[in-house]
C-alpha cells in the first residue's frame, strides 16, 4: 500500500527499513479547548514521527486514540491572509472580524492587543516598505505562496525567524519554466525592500542582497559591515537571495494549508469540514506548520485537520486508531471521484495516489 507525503524524498532511500523517532520542538499546544471538545491530555501528543517504508516520514500513534479525540493542536510557523480577506480577518491569527467601511480606513486589523503585539515580529519591518506592486502581482495572477515568502522574509529581517527555519520541509521539484516565472516575484520583493528608507536598524537589515553579478553588489559589503555591528535583528551569516526565495516557494507549494474556518461550529461530521480545494478564494488565508507537514495523505483518512476560529490548527481522529498505526489526513476534497482526486493531487502535490480507496475499482 502506497501513501504519499510532503516528506517523501531521499531520506526514504537513505533510511530504508529504519525508523526515526523525533521529539516535538514544534509549536503545538495543550491549551483548554472549546466547551464542546474533550480536553487534550497534558504533555506531548500521543504520536511519533518515523520513516515509513514507502512515503518518507509519517506520523504514528504511540497509544490507542479514540474516535473524535483531539490528537494535538499546532500553531503556524508562518501564515498570511488571502488578499481578499485582509480587511475582514485578523492580520495575525486570521480570526474573522466585524466588517468595516472604506471610510474607516486601517489597512490591517487585529482581533486583540495580544495578536497586535505578536505581529510585531514581522509588522515593524513590513510596514516600512511599499508592497503595492508585489501585492498586485500576486492578486492579478492568483498567487498565494509569494505572500508567505514576503511574511517570512520580514520575520527573518526582524530576527523573529531564521532564514533556514523551514529547510527541513520537503521542496517541490520545480521545472526550469516554473523557476523562470518566479524571477518576477523576487524582483518585486527585492525592490520593495530596497526602496524602503533605512531609517533605523530594522531597515538596515531588510535589504535583500542581490547576486554578485548585480550592479547593486556593493551593497553586500556595506550591509555586512552594518549588520556585523548590530546582530539584534538579523543573523549576519544569512543572506536572502533569489535562490532562497525560490527554495521557500518550492516548500510552500506542497507544505502549506488553506485555512477555512469552521466558524465555531460543532465537530459533528468532521469529514464534511475537511473539504478543501486548490482554489484561493474560499480560504481566509494560508499557513505552514511544522508537525502537520509530516502527515501523509490518504483518500480515506483516519485523522483530520480543522480550524475552528483562527489559524491555530486542531488534529482530530476520525475513527479509532490503534497504537503503531499511521495517522493520515486527506489533502483535498475527499468527496470527489477518483479521477478528480488523482488530477488535483498530481497537479497540486506532484503524485498519483495509490491508497486502497483509489486502488479499488468500486470507487
GROMACS .gro file of C-alpha atoms in nm:
model
  363
    1UNK     CA    1   0.000   0.000   0.000
    2UNK     CA    2   0.141   0.334  -0.102
    3UNK     CA    3   0.073   0.657   0.075
    4UNK     CA    4   0.234   0.978  -0.030
    5UNK     CA    5   0.385   1.252   0.180
    6UNK     CA    6   0.510   1.606   0.167
    7UNK     CA    7   0.820   1.438   0.311
    8UNK     CA    8   0.877   1.159   0.056
    9UNK     CA    9   1.225   1.230  -0.074
   10UNK     CA   10   1.581   1.098  -0.050
   11UNK     CA   11   1.554   1.030   0.324
   12UNK     CA   12   1.333   0.739   0.231
   13UNK     CA   13   1.618   0.572   0.043
   14UNK     CA   14   1.883   0.654   0.299
   15UNK     CA   15   1.678   0.526   0.594
   16UNK     CA   16   1.505   0.233   0.428
   17UNK     CA   17   1.375  -0.006   0.693
   18UNK     CA   18   1.499   0.216   0.973
   19UNK     CA   19   1.267   0.413   1.199
   20UNK     CA   20   1.345   0.759   1.325
   21UNK     CA   21   1.179   0.892   1.636
   22UNK     CA   22   1.161   1.267   1.658
   23UNK     CA   23   1.080   1.483   1.957
   24UNK     CA   24   0.846   1.779   1.936
   25UNK     CA   25   1.032   2.110   1.914
   26UNK     CA   26   0.735   2.224   1.706
   27UNK     CA   27   0.471   2.481   1.804
   28UNK     CA   28   0.189   2.264   1.937
   29UNK     CA   29  -0.037   2.344   2.229
   30UNK     CA   30  -0.229   2.169   2.503
   31UNK     CA   31  -0.437   2.472   2.600
   32UNK     CA   32  -0.800   2.439   2.708
   33UNK     CA   33  -1.020   2.350   2.408
   34UNK     CA   34  -1.372   2.481   2.335
   35UNK     CA   35  -1.661   2.366   2.555
   36UNK     CA   36  -1.781   2.112   2.301
   37UNK     CA   37  -1.445   1.938   2.283
   38UNK     CA   38  -1.275   1.693   2.516
   39UNK     CA   39  -0.957   1.839   2.669
   40UNK     CA   40  -0.627   1.712   2.537
   41UNK     CA   41  -0.406   1.506   2.765
   42UNK     CA   42  -0.125   1.709   2.922
   43UNK     CA   43   0.222   1.673   2.779
   44UNK     CA   44   0.336   1.581   2.428
   45UNK     CA   45   0.077   1.446   2.184
   46UNK     CA   46   0.040   1.064   2.155
   47UNK     CA   47   0.232   1.042   1.830
   48UNK     CA   48   0.581   0.992   1.693
   49UNK     CA   49   0.737   1.084   1.360
   50UNK     CA   50   0.912   0.797   1.186
   51UNK     CA   51   1.042   0.693   0.847
   52UNK     CA   52   0.783   0.489   0.657
   53UNK     CA   53   0.860   0.210   0.413
   54UNK     CA   54   0.727   0.390   0.107
   55UNK     CA   55   0.636   0.751   0.178
   56UNK     CA   56   0.923   0.922   0.356
   57UNK     CA   57   0.835   1.044   0.702
   58UNK     CA   58   0.500   0.981   0.863
   59UNK     CA   59   0.311   1.026   1.189
   60UNK     CA   60   0.228   0.722   1.403
   61UNK     CA   61   0.016   0.674   1.715
   62UNK     CA   62   0.205   0.583   2.033
   63UNK     CA   63  -0.114   0.463   2.202
   64UNK     CA   64  -0.475   0.399   2.113
   65UNK     CA   65  -0.659   0.715   2.009
   66UNK     CA   66  -1.038   0.720   2.030
   67UNK     CA   67  -1.270   0.836   1.753
   68UNK     CA   68  -1.319   1.212   1.780
   69UNK     CA   69  -1.024   1.259   2.017
   70UNK     CA   70  -0.814   1.571   1.988
   71UNK     CA   71  -0.468   1.442   1.888
   72UNK     CA   72  -0.284   1.772   1.914
   73UNK     CA   73  -0.301   2.137   1.816
   74UNK     CA   74  -0.049   2.332   1.610
   75UNK     CA   75   0.048   2.693   1.561
   76UNK     CA   76   0.184   2.803   1.223
   77UNK     CA   77   0.545   2.880   1.154
   78UNK     CA   78   0.425   3.140   0.903
   79UNK     CA   79   0.083   3.246   0.777
   80UNK     CA   80  -0.072   3.517   0.563
   81UNK     CA   81  -0.434   3.621   0.494
   82UNK     CA   82  -0.570   3.597   0.142
   83UNK     CA   83  -0.562   3.939  -0.025
   84UNK     CA   84  -0.940   3.938  -0.048
   85UNK     CA   85  -0.967   3.883   0.329
   86UNK     CA   86  -0.707   4.127   0.461
   87UNK     CA   87  -0.962   4.380   0.587
   88UNK     CA   88  -1.201   4.118   0.725
   89UNK     CA   89  -0.967   3.895   0.930
   90UNK     CA   90  -0.705   3.946   1.199
   91UNK     CA   91  -0.373   4.013   1.030
   92UNK     CA   92  -0.202   3.775   1.271
   93UNK     CA   93  -0.434   3.486   1.365
   94UNK     CA   94  -0.680   3.514   1.069
   95UNK     CA   95  -0.980   3.526   1.302
   96UNK     CA   96  -1.283   3.679   1.128
   97UNK     CA   97  -1.362   4.037   1.230
   98UNK     CA   98  -1.667   4.259   1.207
   99UNK     CA   99  -1.698   4.435   0.870
  100UNK     CA  100  -1.570   4.792   0.836
  101UNK     CA  101  -1.650   5.057   0.581
  102UNK     CA  102  -1.393   5.201   0.344
  103UNK     CA  103  -1.417   5.535   0.525
  104UNK     CA  104  -1.292   5.377   0.845
  105UNK     CA  105  -0.952   5.323   0.686
  106UNK     CA  106  -0.697   5.093   0.855
  107UNK     CA  107  -0.516   4.868   0.609
  108UNK     CA  108  -0.472   4.582   0.856
  109UNK     CA  109  -0.666   4.494   1.170
  110UNK     CA  110  -0.621   4.271   1.473
  111UNK     CA  111  -0.866   4.085   1.690
  112UNK     CA  112  -0.680   4.160   2.013
  113UNK     CA  113  -0.391   4.350   2.161
  114UNK     CA  114  -0.212   4.018   2.204
  115UNK     CA  115  -0.222   3.949   1.829
  116UNK     CA  116  -0.108   4.302   1.753
  117UNK     CA  117   0.184   4.256   1.989
  118UNK     CA  118   0.282   3.919   1.840
  119UNK     CA  119   0.259   4.066   1.488
  120UNK     CA  120   0.550   4.295   1.565
  121UNK     CA  121   0.778   4.005   1.469
  122UNK     CA  122   0.706   4.097   1.106
  123UNK     CA  123   0.494   4.415   1.101
  124UNK     CA  124   0.762   4.663   1.212
  125UNK     CA  125   0.964   4.561   0.908
  126UNK     CA  126   0.674   4.506   0.670
  127UNK     CA  127   0.514   4.845   0.740
  128UNK     CA  128   0.823   5.033   0.624
  129UNK     CA  129   0.802   4.910   0.265
  130UNK     CA  130   0.558   4.977  -0.018
  131UNK     CA  131   0.411   4.640  -0.113
  132UNK     CA  132   0.155   4.761  -0.368
  133UNK     CA  133   0.342   4.630  -0.675
  134UNK     CA  134   0.419   4.296  -0.511
  135UNK     CA  135   0.062   4.252  -0.388
  136UNK     CA  136  -0.080   4.348  -0.729
  137UNK     CA  137   0.148   4.090  -0.888
  138UNK     CA  138   0.008   3.822  -0.655
  139UNK     CA  139  -0.351   3.941  -0.694
  140UNK     CA  140  -0.360   3.955  -1.073
  141UNK     CA  141  -0.202   3.610  -1.103
  142UNK     CA  142  -0.394   3.448  -0.819
  143UNK     CA  143  -0.073   3.369  -0.631
  144UNK     CA  144  -0.068   3.294  -0.259
  145UNK     CA  145   0.272   3.139  -0.186
  146UNK     CA  146   0.480   3.453  -0.258
  147UNK     CA  147   0.281   3.625   0.018
  148UNK     CA  148   0.406   3.363   0.262
  149UNK     CA  149   0.763   3.428   0.144
  150UNK     CA  150   0.707   3.800   0.198
  151UNK     CA  151   0.590   3.738   0.555
  152UNK     CA  152   0.880   3.504   0.630
  153UNK     CA  153   1.133   3.748   0.482
  154UNK     CA  154   1.006   4.018   0.718
  155UNK     CA  155   1.028   3.777   1.010
  156UNK     CA  156   1.386   3.690   0.916
  157UNK     CA  157   1.475   4.057   0.876
  158UNK     CA  158   1.342   4.142   1.222
  159UNK     CA  159   1.518   3.847   1.384
  160UNK     CA  160   1.191   3.665   1.452
  161UNK     CA  161   1.289   3.364   1.242
  162UNK     CA  162   1.599   3.219   1.082
  163UNK     CA  163   1.624   3.203   0.705
  164UNK     CA  164   1.671   2.825   0.721
  165UNK     CA  165   1.385   2.754   0.965
  166UNK     CA  166   1.188   2.560   0.701
  167UNK     CA  167   1.477   2.379   0.533
  168UNK     CA  168   1.362   2.053   0.694
  169UNK     CA  169   1.046   2.059   0.481
  170UNK     CA  170   1.044   1.872   0.153
  171UNK     CA  171   1.069   2.105  -0.151
  172UNK     CA  172   0.877   2.052  -0.470
  173UNK     CA  173   1.080   1.958  -0.776
  174UNK     CA  174   1.045   2.273  -0.983
  175UNK     CA  175   1.076   2.280  -1.360
  176UNK     CA  176   1.301   2.535  -1.529
  177UNK     CA  177   0.992   2.718  -1.655
  178UNK     CA  178   0.848   2.744  -1.304
  179UNK     CA  179   1.177   2.879  -1.170
  180UNK     CA  180   1.194   3.132  -1.451
  181UNK     CA  181   0.843   3.257  -1.373
  182UNK     CA  182   0.939   3.310  -1.009
  183UNK     CA  183   1.201   3.568  -1.104
  184UNK     CA  184   0.950   3.850  -1.136
  185UNK     CA  185   0.816   3.791  -0.787
  186UNK     CA  186   1.164   3.801  -0.639
  187UNK     CA  187   1.245   4.124  -0.824
  188UNK     CA  188   0.934   4.288  -0.680
  189UNK     CA  189   1.009   4.162  -0.330
  190UNK     CA  190   1.365   4.284  -0.358
  191UNK     CA  191   1.250   4.619  -0.494
  192UNK     CA  192   1.007   4.675  -0.208
  193UNK     CA  193   1.283   4.619   0.046
  194UNK     CA  194   1.544   4.816  -0.146
  195UNK     CA  195   1.325   5.122  -0.194
  196UNK     CA  196   1.229   5.138   0.171
  197UNK     CA  197   1.413   5.412   0.356
  198UNK     CA  198   1.671   5.284   0.603
  199UNK     CA  199   1.563   5.498   0.896
  200UNK     CA  200   1.656   5.259   1.175
  201UNK     CA  201   1.838   4.935   1.240
  202UNK     CA  202   1.541   4.729   1.122
  203UNK     CA  203   1.559   4.880   0.777
  204UNK     CA  204   1.932   4.834   0.764
  205UNK     CA  205   1.861   4.465   0.797
  206UNK     CA  206   1.581   4.408   0.547
  207UNK     CA  207   1.752   4.493   0.220
  208UNK     CA  208   1.765   4.174   0.019
  209UNK     CA  209   2.118   4.110  -0.102
  210UNK     CA  210   2.148   4.064  -0.474
  211UNK     CA  211   2.366   3.817  -0.663
  212UNK     CA  212   2.734   3.909  -0.703
  213UNK     CA  213   2.674   3.982  -1.072
  214UNK     CA  214   2.423   4.254  -0.987
  215UNK     CA  215   2.508   4.619  -1.023
  216UNK     CA  216   2.397   4.653  -0.662
  217UNK     CA  217   2.658   4.407  -0.539
  218UNK     CA  218   2.850   4.679  -0.345
  219UNK     CA  219   2.552   4.684  -0.109
  220UNK     CA  220   2.668   4.342   0.007
  221UNK     CA  221   2.982   4.482   0.165
  222UNK     CA  222   2.807   4.781   0.316
  223UNK     CA  223   2.534   4.571   0.474
  224UNK     CA  224   2.770   4.310   0.610
  225UNK     CA  225   2.964   4.587   0.783
  226UNK     CA  226   2.645   4.739   0.920
  227UNK     CA  227   2.497   4.408   1.028
  228UNK     CA  228   2.818   4.294   1.195
  229UNK     CA  229   2.783   4.590   1.430
  230UNK     CA  230   2.425   4.504   1.520
  231UNK     CA  231   2.306   4.145   1.520
  232UNK     CA  232   2.000   4.213   1.733
  233UNK     CA  233   1.756   4.181   1.444
  234UNK     CA  234   1.942   3.974   1.190
  235UNK     CA  235   2.178   3.678   1.169
  236UNK     CA  236   2.469   3.816   0.968
  237UNK     CA  237   2.553   3.471   0.833
  238UNK     CA  238   2.222   3.461   0.647
  239UNK     CA  239   2.185   3.630   0.309
  240UNK     CA  240   1.842   3.641   0.148
  241UNK     CA  241   1.897   3.568  -0.219
  242UNK     CA  242   1.686   3.478  -0.519
  243UNK     CA  243   1.777   3.115  -0.456
  244UNK     CA  244   1.636   3.147  -0.102
  245UNK     CA  245   1.315   3.293  -0.246
  246UNK     CA  246   1.281   3.001  -0.490
  247UNK     CA  247   1.364   2.745  -0.220
  248UNK     CA  248   1.090   2.885   0.004
  249UNK     CA  249   0.834   2.879  -0.276
  250UNK     CA  250   0.928   2.518  -0.352
  251UNK     CA  251   0.849   2.428   0.010
  252UNK     CA  252   0.536   2.639   0.045
  253UNK     CA  253   0.383   2.493  -0.270
  254UNK     CA  254   0.348   2.145  -0.119
  255UNK     CA  255   0.350   2.215   0.255
  256UNK     CA  256   0.105   2.500   0.301
  257UNK     CA  257  -0.253   2.458   0.417
  258UNK     CA  258  -0.555   2.660   0.306
  259UNK     CA  259  -0.725   2.799   0.614
  260UNK     CA  260  -1.101   2.751   0.600
  261UNK     CA  261  -1.259   2.843   0.932
  262UNK     CA  262  -1.543   2.625   1.058
  263UNK     CA  263  -1.694   2.933   1.221
  264UNK     CA  264  -1.710   2.797   1.573
  265UNK     CA  265  -1.947   2.517   1.476
  266UNK     CA  266  -1.954   2.171   1.629
  267UNK     CA  267  -1.722   1.884   1.548
  268UNK     CA  268  -2.009   1.682   1.402
  269UNK     CA  269  -1.945   1.538   1.058
  270UNK     CA  270  -1.575   1.627   1.066
  271UNK     CA  271  -1.527   1.469   0.727
  272UNK     CA  272  -1.752   1.726   0.563
  273UNK     CA  273  -1.550   2.004   0.724
  274UNK     CA  274  -1.233   1.855   0.573
  275UNK     CA  275  -1.333   1.954   0.222
  276UNK     CA  276  -1.061   2.157   0.055
  277UNK     CA  277  -0.956   2.252  -0.297
  278UNK     CA  278  -0.667   2.427  -0.464
  279UNK     CA  279  -0.870   2.742  -0.526
  280UNK     CA  280  -0.776   3.052  -0.332
  281UNK     CA  281  -1.097   3.247  -0.291
  282UNK     CA  282  -1.282   3.038  -0.030
  283UNK     CA  283  -0.997   3.049   0.222
  284UNK     CA  284  -0.920   3.326   0.469
  285UNK     CA  285  -0.551   3.264   0.419
  286UNK     CA  286  -0.270   3.011   0.403
  287UNK     CA  287  -0.024   2.879   0.658
  288UNK     CA  288   0.269   2.643   0.700
  289UNK     CA  289   0.303   2.425   1.010
  290UNK     CA  290   0.585   2.201   1.117
  291UNK     CA  291   0.430   1.889   1.274
  292UNK     CA  292   0.120   1.871   1.048
  293UNK     CA  293   0.351   1.872   0.746
  294UNK     CA  294   0.465   1.523   0.847
  295UNK     CA  295   0.118   1.377   0.792
  296UNK     CA  296   0.087   1.161   0.481
  297UNK     CA  297  -0.213   1.165   0.251
  298UNK     CA  298  -0.491   0.909   0.218
  299UNK     CA  299  -0.823   0.949   0.037
  300UNK     CA  300  -0.988   0.758   0.324
  301UNK     CA  301  -0.813   0.930   0.617
  302UNK     CA  302  -0.824   0.838   0.984
  303UNK     CA  303  -0.741   1.192   1.102
  304UNK     CA  304  -0.846   1.541   1.010
  305UNK     CA  305  -0.707   1.893   1.043
  306UNK     CA  306  -0.958   2.165   1.124
  307UNK     CA  307  -0.957   2.536   1.200
  308UNK     CA  308  -1.242   2.648   1.424
  309UNK     CA  309  -1.196   3.024   1.456
  310UNK     CA  310  -0.831   3.107   1.385
  311UNK     CA  311  -0.514   2.987   1.212
  312UNK     CA  312  -0.431   2.760   1.505
  313UNK     CA  313  -0.497   2.406   1.382
  314UNK     CA  314  -0.651   2.107   1.557
  315UNK     CA  315  -0.582   1.748   1.454
  316UNK     CA  316  -0.873   1.516   1.533
  317UNK     CA  317  -0.922   1.142   1.495
  318UNK     CA  318  -1.199   1.045   1.253
  319UNK     CA  319  -1.213   0.687   1.386
  320UNK     CA  320  -1.039   0.469   1.642
  321UNK     CA  321  -0.664   0.450   1.580
  322UNK     CA  322  -0.455   0.172   1.727
  323UNK     CA  323  -0.106   0.214   1.874
  324UNK     CA  324   0.154   0.192   1.597
  325UNK     CA  325  -0.096   0.284   1.323
  326UNK     CA  326  -0.002   0.564   1.087
  327UNK     CA  327  -0.215   0.877   1.106
  328UNK     CA  328  -0.317   1.014   0.768
  329UNK     CA  329  -0.513   1.315   0.650
  330UNK     CA  330  -0.671   1.393   0.314
  331UNK     CA  331  -0.502   1.683   0.137
  332UNK     CA  332  -0.804   1.756  -0.084
  333UNK     CA  333  -1.183   1.722  -0.106
  334UNK     CA  334  -1.238   1.355  -0.023
  335UNK     CA  335  -1.589   1.360  -0.172
  336UNK     CA  336  -1.462   1.394  -0.529
  337UNK     CA  337  -1.449   1.095  -0.761
  338UNK     CA  338  -1.125   0.907  -0.821
  339UNK     CA  339  -1.028   1.080  -1.147
  340UNK     CA  340  -1.080   1.427  -0.997
  341UNK     CA  341  -0.877   1.336  -0.689
  342UNK     CA  342  -0.594   1.195  -0.898
  343UNK     CA  343  -0.581   1.508  -1.115
  344UNK     CA  344  -0.574   1.755  -0.825
  345UNK     CA  345  -0.322   1.553  -0.625
  346UNK     CA  346  -0.090   1.529  -0.923
  347UNK     CA  347  -0.123   1.896  -1.017
  348UNK     CA  348  -0.111   2.028  -0.663
  349UNK     CA  349   0.124   1.784  -0.489
  350UNK     CA  350   0.308   1.602  -0.765
  351UNK     CA  351   0.196   1.243  -0.704
  352UNK     CA  352  -0.068   0.995  -0.809
  353UNK     CA  353  -0.239   0.832  -0.515
  354UNK     CA  354  -0.241   0.452  -0.478
  355UNK     CA  355  -0.426   0.431  -0.147
  356UNK     CA  356  -0.678   0.145  -0.104
  357UNK     CA  357  -0.968   0.371  -0.199
  358UNK     CA  358  -0.801   0.481  -0.522
  359UNK     CA  359  -0.698   0.123  -0.600
  360UNK     CA  360  -1.050  -0.006  -0.551
  361UNK     CA  361  -1.245  -0.049  -0.873
  362UNK     CA  362  -1.564   0.035  -0.688
  363UNK     CA  363  -1.472   0.399  -0.611
   0.00000   0.00000   0.00000
